[in-house]
Tab-separated table of C-alpha atoms in Angstrom:
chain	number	residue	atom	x	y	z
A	1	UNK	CA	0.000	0.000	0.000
A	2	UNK	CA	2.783	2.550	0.971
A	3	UNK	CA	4.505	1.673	-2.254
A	4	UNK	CA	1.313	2.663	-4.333
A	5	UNK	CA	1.077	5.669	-2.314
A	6	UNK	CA	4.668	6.624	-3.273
A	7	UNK	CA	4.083	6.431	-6.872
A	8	UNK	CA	1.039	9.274	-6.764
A	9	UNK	CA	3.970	12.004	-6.829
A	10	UNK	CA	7.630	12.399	-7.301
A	11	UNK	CA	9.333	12.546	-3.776
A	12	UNK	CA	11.066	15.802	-2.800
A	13	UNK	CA	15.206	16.353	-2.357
A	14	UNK	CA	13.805	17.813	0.963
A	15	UNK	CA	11.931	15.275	2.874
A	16	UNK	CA	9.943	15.743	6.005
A	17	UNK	CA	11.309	14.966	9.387
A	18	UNK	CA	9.290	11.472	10.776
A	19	UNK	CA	6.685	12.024	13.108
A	20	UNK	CA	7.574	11.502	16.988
A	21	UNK	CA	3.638	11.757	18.619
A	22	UNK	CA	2.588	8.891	20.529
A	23	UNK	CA	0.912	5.648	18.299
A	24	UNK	CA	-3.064	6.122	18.791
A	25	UNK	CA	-4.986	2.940	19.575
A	26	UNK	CA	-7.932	4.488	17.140
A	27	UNK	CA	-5.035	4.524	14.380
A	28	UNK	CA	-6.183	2.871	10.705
A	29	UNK	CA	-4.552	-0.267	9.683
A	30	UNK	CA	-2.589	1.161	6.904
A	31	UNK	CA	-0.704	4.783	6.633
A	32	UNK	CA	0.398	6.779	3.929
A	33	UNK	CA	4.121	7.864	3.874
A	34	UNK	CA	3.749	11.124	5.370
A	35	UNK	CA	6.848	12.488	3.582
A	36	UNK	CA	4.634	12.935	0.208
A	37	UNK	CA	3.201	16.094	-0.184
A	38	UNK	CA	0.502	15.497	-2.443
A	39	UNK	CA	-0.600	12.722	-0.151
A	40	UNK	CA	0.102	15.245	2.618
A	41	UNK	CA	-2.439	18.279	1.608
A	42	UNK	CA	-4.960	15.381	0.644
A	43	UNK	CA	-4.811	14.347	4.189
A	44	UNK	CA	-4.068	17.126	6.411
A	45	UNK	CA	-7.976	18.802	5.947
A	46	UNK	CA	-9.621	15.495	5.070
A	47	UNK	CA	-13.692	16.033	4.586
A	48	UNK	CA	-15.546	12.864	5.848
A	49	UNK	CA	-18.251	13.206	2.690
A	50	UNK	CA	-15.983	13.656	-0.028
A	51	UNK	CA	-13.281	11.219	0.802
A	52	UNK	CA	-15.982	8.862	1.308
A	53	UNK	CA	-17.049	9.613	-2.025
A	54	UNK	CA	-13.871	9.254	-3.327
A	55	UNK	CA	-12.709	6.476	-1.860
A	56	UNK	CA	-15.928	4.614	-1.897
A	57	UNK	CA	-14.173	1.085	-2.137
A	58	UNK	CA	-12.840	1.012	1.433
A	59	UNK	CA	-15.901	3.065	3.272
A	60	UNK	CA	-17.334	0.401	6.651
A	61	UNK	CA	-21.610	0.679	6.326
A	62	UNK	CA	-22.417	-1.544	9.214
A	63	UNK	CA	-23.561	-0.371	12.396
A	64	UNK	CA	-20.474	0.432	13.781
A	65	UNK	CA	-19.733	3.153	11.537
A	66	UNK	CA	-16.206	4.609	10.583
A	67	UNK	CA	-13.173	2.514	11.931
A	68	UNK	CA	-15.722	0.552	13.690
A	69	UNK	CA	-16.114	3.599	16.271
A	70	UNK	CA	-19.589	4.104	15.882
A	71	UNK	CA	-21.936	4.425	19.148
A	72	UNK	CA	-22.508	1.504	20.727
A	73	UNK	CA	-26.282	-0.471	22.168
A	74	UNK	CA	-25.740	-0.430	25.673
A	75	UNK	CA	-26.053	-4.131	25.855
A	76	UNK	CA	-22.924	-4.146	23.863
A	77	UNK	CA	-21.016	-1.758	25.963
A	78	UNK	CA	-21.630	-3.315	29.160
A	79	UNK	CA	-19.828	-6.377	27.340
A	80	UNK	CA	-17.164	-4.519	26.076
A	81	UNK	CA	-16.487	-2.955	29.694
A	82	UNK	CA	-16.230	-6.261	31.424
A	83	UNK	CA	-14.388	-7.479	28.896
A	84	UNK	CA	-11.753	-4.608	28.859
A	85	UNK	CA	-8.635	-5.726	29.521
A	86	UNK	CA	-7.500	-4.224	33.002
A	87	UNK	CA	-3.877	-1.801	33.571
A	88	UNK	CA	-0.789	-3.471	32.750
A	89	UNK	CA	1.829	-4.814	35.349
A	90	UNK	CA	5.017	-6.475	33.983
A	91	UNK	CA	4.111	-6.613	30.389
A	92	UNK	CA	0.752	-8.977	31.234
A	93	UNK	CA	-2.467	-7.930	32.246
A	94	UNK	CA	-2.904	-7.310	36.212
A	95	UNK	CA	-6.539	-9.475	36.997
A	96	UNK	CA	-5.326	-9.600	40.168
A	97	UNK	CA	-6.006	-6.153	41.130
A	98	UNK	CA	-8.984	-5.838	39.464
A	99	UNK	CA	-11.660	-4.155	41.724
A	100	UNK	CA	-15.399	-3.548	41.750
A	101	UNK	CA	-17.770	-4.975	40.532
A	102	UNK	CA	-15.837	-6.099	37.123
A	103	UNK	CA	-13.473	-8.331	39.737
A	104	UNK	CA	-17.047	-9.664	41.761
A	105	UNK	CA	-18.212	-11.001	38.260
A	106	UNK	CA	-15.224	-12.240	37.223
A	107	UNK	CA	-14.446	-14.701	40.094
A	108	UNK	CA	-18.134	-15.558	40.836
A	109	UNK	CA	-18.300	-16.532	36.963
A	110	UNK	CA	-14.999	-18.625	37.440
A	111	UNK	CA	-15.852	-20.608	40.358
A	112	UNK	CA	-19.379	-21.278	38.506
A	113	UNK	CA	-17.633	-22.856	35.799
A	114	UNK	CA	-15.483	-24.597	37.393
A	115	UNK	CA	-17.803	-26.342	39.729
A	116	UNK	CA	-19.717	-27.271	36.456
A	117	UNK	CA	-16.285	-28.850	34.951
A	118	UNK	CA	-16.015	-30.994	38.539
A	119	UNK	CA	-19.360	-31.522	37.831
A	120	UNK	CA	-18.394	-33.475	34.337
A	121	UNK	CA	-16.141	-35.062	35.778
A	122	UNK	CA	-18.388	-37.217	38.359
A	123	UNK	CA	-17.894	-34.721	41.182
A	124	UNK	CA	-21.812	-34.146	41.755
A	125	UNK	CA	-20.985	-34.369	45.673
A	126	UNK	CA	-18.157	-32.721	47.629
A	127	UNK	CA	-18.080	-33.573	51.188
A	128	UNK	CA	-16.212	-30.842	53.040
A	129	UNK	CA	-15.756	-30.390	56.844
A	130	UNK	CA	-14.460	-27.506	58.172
A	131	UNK	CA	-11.876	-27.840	61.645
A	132	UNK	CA	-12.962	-25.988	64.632
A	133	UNK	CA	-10.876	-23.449	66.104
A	134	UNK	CA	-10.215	-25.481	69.351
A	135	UNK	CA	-7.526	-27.668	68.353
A	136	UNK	CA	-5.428	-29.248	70.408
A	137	UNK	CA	-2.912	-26.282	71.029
A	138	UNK	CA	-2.555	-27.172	67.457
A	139	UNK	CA	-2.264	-24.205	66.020
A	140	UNK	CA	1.326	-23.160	67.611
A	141	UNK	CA	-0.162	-19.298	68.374
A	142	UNK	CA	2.467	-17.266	70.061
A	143	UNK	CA	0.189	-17.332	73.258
A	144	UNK	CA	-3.114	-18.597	74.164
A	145	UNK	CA	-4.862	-15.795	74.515
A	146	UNK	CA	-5.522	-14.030	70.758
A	147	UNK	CA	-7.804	-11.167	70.746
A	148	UNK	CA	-10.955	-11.622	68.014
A	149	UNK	CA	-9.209	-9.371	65.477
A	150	UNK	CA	-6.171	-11.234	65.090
A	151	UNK	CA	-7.911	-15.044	64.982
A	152	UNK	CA	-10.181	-13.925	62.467
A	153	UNK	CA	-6.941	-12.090	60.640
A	154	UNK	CA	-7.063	-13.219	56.716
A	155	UNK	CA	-4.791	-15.825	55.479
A	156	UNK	CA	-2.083	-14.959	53.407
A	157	UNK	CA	-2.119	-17.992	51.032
A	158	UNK	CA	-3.991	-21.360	51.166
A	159	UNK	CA	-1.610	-24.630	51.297
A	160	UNK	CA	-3.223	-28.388	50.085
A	161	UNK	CA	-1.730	-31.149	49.241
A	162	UNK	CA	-1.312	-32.399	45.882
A	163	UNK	CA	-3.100	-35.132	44.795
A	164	UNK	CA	-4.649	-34.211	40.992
A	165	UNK	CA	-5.122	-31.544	38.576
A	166	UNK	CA	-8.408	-32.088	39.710
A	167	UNK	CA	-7.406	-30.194	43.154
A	168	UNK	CA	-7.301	-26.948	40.961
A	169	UNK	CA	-10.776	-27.076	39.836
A	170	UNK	CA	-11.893	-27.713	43.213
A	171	UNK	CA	-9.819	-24.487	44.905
A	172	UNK	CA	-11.025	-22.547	41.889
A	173	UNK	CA	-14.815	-23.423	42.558
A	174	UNK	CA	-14.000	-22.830	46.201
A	175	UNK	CA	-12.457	-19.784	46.471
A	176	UNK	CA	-10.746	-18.649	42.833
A	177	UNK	CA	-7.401	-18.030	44.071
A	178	UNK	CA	-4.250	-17.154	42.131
A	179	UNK	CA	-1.358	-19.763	40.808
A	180	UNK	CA	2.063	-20.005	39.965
A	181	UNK	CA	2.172	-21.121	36.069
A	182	UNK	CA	4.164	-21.283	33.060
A	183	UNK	CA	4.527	-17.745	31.517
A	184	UNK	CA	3.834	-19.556	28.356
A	185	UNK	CA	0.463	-20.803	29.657
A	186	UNK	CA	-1.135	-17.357	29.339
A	187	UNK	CA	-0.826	-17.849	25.404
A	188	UNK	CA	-2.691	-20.663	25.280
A	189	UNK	CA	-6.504	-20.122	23.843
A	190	UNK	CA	-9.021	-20.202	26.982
A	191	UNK	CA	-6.931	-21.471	29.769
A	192	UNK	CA	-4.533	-18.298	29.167
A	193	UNK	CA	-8.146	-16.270	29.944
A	194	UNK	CA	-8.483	-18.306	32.697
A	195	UNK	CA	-5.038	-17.915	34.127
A	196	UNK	CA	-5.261	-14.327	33.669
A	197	UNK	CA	-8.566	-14.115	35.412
A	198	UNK	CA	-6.938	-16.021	38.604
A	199	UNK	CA	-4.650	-13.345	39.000
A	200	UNK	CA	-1.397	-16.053	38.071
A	201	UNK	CA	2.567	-15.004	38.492
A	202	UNK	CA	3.676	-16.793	35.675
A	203	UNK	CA	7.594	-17.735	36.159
A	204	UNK	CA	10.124	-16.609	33.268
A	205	UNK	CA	13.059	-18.544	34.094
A	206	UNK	CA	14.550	-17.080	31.025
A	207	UNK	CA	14.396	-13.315	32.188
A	208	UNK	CA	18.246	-12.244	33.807
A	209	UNK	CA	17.226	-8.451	33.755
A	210	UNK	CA	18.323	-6.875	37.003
A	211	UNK	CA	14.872	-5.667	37.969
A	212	UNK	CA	13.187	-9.615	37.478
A	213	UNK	CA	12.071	-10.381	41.161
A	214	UNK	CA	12.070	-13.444	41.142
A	215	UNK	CA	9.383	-15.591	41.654
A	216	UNK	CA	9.854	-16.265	45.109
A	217	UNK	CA	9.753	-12.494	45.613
A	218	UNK	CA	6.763	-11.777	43.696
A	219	UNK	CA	5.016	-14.914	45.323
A	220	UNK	CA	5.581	-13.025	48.871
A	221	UNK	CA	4.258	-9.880	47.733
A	222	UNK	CA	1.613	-11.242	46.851
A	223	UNK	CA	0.574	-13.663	49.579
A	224	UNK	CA	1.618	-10.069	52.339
A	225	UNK	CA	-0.628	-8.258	50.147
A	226	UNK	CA	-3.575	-10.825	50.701
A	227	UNK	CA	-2.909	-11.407	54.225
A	228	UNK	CA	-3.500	-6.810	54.388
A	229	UNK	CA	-5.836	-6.428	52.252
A	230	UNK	CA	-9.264	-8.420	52.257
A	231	UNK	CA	-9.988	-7.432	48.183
A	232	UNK	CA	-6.700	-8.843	47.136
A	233	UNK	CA	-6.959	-12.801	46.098
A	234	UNK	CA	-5.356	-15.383	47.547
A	235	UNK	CA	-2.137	-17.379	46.664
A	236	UNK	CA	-2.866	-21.213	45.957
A	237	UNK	CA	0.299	-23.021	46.529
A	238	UNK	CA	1.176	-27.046	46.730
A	239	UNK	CA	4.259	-27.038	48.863
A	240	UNK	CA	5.036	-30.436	47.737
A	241	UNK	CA	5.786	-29.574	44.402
A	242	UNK	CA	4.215	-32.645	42.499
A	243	UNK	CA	1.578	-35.031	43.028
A	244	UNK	CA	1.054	-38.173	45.065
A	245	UNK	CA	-1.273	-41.122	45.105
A	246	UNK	CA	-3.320	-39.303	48.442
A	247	UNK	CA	-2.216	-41.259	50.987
A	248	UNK	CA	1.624	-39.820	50.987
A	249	UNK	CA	2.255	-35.978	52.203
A	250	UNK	CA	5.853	-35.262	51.115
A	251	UNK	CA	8.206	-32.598	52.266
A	252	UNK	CA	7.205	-28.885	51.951
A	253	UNK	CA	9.125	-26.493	50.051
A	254	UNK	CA	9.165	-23.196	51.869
A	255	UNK	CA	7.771	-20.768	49.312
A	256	UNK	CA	4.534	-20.552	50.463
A	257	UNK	CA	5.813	-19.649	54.402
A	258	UNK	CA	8.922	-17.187	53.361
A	259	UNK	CA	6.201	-13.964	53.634
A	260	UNK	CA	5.727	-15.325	57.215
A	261	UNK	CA	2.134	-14.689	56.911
A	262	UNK	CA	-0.283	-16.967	58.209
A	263	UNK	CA	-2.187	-19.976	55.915
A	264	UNK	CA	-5.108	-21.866	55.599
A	265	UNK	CA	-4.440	-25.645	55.598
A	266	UNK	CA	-6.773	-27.847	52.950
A	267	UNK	CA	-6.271	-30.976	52.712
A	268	UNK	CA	-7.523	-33.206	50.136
A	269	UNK	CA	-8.364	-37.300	49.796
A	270	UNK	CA	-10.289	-39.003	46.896
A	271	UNK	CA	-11.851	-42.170	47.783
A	272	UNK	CA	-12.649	-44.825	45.385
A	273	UNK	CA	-13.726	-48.167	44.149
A	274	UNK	CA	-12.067	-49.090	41.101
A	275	UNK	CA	-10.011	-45.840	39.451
A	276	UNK	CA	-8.259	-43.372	41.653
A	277	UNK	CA	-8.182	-39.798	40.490
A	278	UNK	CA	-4.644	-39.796	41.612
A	279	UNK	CA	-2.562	-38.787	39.091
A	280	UNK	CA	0.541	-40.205	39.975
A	281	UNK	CA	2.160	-42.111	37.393
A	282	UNK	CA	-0.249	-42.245	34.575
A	283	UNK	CA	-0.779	-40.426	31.606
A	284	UNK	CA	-3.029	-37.167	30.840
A	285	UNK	CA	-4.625	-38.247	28.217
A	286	UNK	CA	-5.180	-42.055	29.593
A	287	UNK	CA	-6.840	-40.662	33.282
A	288	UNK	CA	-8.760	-38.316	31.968
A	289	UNK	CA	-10.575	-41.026	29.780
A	290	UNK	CA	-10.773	-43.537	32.620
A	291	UNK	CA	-11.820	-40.298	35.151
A	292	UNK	CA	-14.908	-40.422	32.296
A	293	UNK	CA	-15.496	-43.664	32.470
A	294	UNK	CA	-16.076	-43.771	36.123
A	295	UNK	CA	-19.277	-42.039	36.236
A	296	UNK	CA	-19.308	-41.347	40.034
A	297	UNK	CA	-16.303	-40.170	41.611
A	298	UNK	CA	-15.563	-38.748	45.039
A	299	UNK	CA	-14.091	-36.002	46.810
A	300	UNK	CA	-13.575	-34.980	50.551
A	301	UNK	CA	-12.200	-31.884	51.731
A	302	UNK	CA	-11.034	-31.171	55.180
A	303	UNK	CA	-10.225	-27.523	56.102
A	304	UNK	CA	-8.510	-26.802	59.013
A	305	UNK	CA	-7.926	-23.539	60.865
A	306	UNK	CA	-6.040	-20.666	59.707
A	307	UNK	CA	-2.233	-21.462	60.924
A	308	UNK	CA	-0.733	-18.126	62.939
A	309	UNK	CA	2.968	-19.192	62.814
A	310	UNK	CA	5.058	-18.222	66.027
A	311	UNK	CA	8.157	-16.360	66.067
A	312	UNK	CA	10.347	-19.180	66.041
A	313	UNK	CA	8.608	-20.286	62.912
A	314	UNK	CA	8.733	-16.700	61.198
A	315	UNK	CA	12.785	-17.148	61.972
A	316	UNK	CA	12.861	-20.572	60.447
A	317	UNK	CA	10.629	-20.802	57.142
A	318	UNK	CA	11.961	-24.893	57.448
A	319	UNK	CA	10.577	-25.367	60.665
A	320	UNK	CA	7.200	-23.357	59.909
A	321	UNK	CA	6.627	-26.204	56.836
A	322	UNK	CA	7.381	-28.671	58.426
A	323	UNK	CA	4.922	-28.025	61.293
A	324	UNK	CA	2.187	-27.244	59.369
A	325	UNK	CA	2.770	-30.679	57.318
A	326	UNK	CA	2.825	-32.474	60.146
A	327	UNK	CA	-0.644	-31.430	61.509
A	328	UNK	CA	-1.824	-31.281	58.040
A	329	UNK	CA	-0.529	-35.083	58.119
A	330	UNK	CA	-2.042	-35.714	61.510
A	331	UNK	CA	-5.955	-34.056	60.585
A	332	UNK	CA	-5.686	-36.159	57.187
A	333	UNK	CA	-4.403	-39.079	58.289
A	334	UNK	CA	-1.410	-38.927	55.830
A	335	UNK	CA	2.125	-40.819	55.996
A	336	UNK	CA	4.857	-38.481	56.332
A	337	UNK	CA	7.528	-39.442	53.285
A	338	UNK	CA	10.902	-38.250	52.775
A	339	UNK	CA	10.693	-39.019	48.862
A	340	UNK	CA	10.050	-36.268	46.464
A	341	UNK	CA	9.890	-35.169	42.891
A	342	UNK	CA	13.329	-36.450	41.766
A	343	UNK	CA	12.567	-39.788	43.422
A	344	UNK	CA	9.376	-39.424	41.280
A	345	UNK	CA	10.576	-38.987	38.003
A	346	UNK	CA	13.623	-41.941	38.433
A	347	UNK	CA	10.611	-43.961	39.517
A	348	UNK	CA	8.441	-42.800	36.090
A	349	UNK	CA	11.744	-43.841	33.982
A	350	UNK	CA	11.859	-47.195	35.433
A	351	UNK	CA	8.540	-47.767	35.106
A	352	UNK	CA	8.812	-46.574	30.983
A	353	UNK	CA	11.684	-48.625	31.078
A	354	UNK	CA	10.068	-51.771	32.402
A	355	UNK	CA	6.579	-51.152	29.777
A	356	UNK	CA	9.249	-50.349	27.120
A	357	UNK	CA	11.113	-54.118	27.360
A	358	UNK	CA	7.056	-55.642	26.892
């Protein structure tokens, strides 16, 4: 197009220095090269009616009018404003702040949807229990006596064990909270949406600019700025790192516990007849067809009290894990292991190895 522009009139010896405003969303598609004069005078007075006359070919007559920015049914701009993609915040777009009304149908929509998904799956009941406050001196609390304001303080992040990607849709039906993910996974059709809409930190191992936080750091801002601020959504973290077969809990990573905010154990167990929704050392593709086939499948949730760590456990991240495994371990009746995901994966290559040599 520029190149048939150019040919409308011999360009000058003198050519016009390149514009330096700011690009303009409302821009067309294509430009003409501004250092042409005849082009120039055509366009510097342009008169809607006669250049739509004259250039009758490329004129818009639907409803929307000129570069589509024709007034809009209100129907259509009440999409269009929930829709609109919210302020930017390290080059993606920041859900997680999202206030209003905008945020209130945005997670309310999400857990919806993702109850429906369980739903498909065979989830049609979820028994879930909540733990009383009056544990055992479980709760390690700096001293007995907490005043009402600080045992009903908000959680910083929410901590379950890992038993299935099925966990995921069951903390997003719950309570919508945000994940750590792939950046790449907020380019894939739909579940990029969906990530976005959760509010995700997506890690970019590759990034070694001097201002990258980290994802550690960003996951603590994140789970302080929950534990403040009641509007802000909360982190979603499986301090094991990879999934077991439900019966195992396996050493925490400290992550979620570095902000030394306080969490909200959930723990998670799947009972069953014949298929376990485990996914342990199977195949996507393969348990999601036999999770299908099982037309009934079960879930039980236990939640236990919001964890106030002590100061020891503020001072030692290690020791603030490993305490709240252990009572998550004692309320779910889970073994404590020692194994983790490297012991996983060598067991995964035997086993490949072993179905290989059949």
């Amino acid at each position: 197009m520029e190149s048939e522009l150019k040919t409308l009139a011999p360009t000058p010896s003198g050519s016009l220095p390149e514009s330096t405003e700011p690009i303009d969303d409302n821009r067309p598609l294509l430009k003409s090269d501004p250092s042409t004069p005849q082009i120039q005078s055509q366009v510097s007075n342009p008169n809607i009616e006669e250049m739509e006359k004259k250039y009758a070919a490329f004129v818009r007559h639907d409803v929307y009018g000129t570069m589509g920015q024709g007034e809009l049914p209100w129907a259509e701009k009440l999409v269009c404003t929930v829709l609109k993609a919210p302020n930017r915040e390290d080059e993606q777009e920041d859900y997680a702040h999202m206030g209003g009304w905008r945020r209130a149908v945005i997670v309310q929509s999400g857990r919806f949807f993702s109850r429906v998904l369980l739903f498909s799956f065979g989830f049609y009941w979820i028994q879930k229990t909540n733990r009383s406050n009056d544990v055992e001196g479980k709760l390690n609390n700096e001293t007995e006596s907490k005043d009402q304001s600080e045992e009903m303080e908000r959680p910083g992040a929410i901590v379950s064990n890992h038993v299935s990607y099925v966990d995921i849709l069951y903390h997003m039906s719950s309570s919508f909270p945000s994940f750590v993910a792939k950046r790449s996974v907020a380019k894939l059709p739909l579940i990029g949406l969906i990530s976005k809409c959760l509010g995700c930190i997506y890690v970019q191992r590759e990034s070694k600019s001097s201002d990258f936080k980290g994802v550690s750091g960003v996951v603590n801002e994140r789970i302080r700025e929950a534990h403040q601020n009641k509007f802000a959504p909360k982190m979603m973290l499986f301090p094991e790192g990879t999934t077991t077969n439900g019966d195992y809990i396996l050493p925490f990573k400290t992550g979620a516990f570095l902000a030394q905010a306080p969490v909200l154990p959930v723990i998670l167990r799947y009972p069953y007849q014949r298929f376990s929704p485990a996914w342990d050392s199977i195949s996507g593709a393969r348990h999601v067809l036999l999770l299908l086939c099982q037309f009934v499948n079960y879930m039980e949730v236990k939640q236990l009290p919001v964890y106030y760590p002590s100061q020891q456990e503020k001072d030692d991240p290690k020791l603030y894990a490993e305490n709240v495994r252990r009572l998550m371990a004692h309320e779910g009746n889970l073994i404590l292991s020692d194994i983790g995901l490297a012991e996983k994966r060598v067991y995964h290559a035997a086993l490949n190895g072993l179905f290989c040599q059949r």
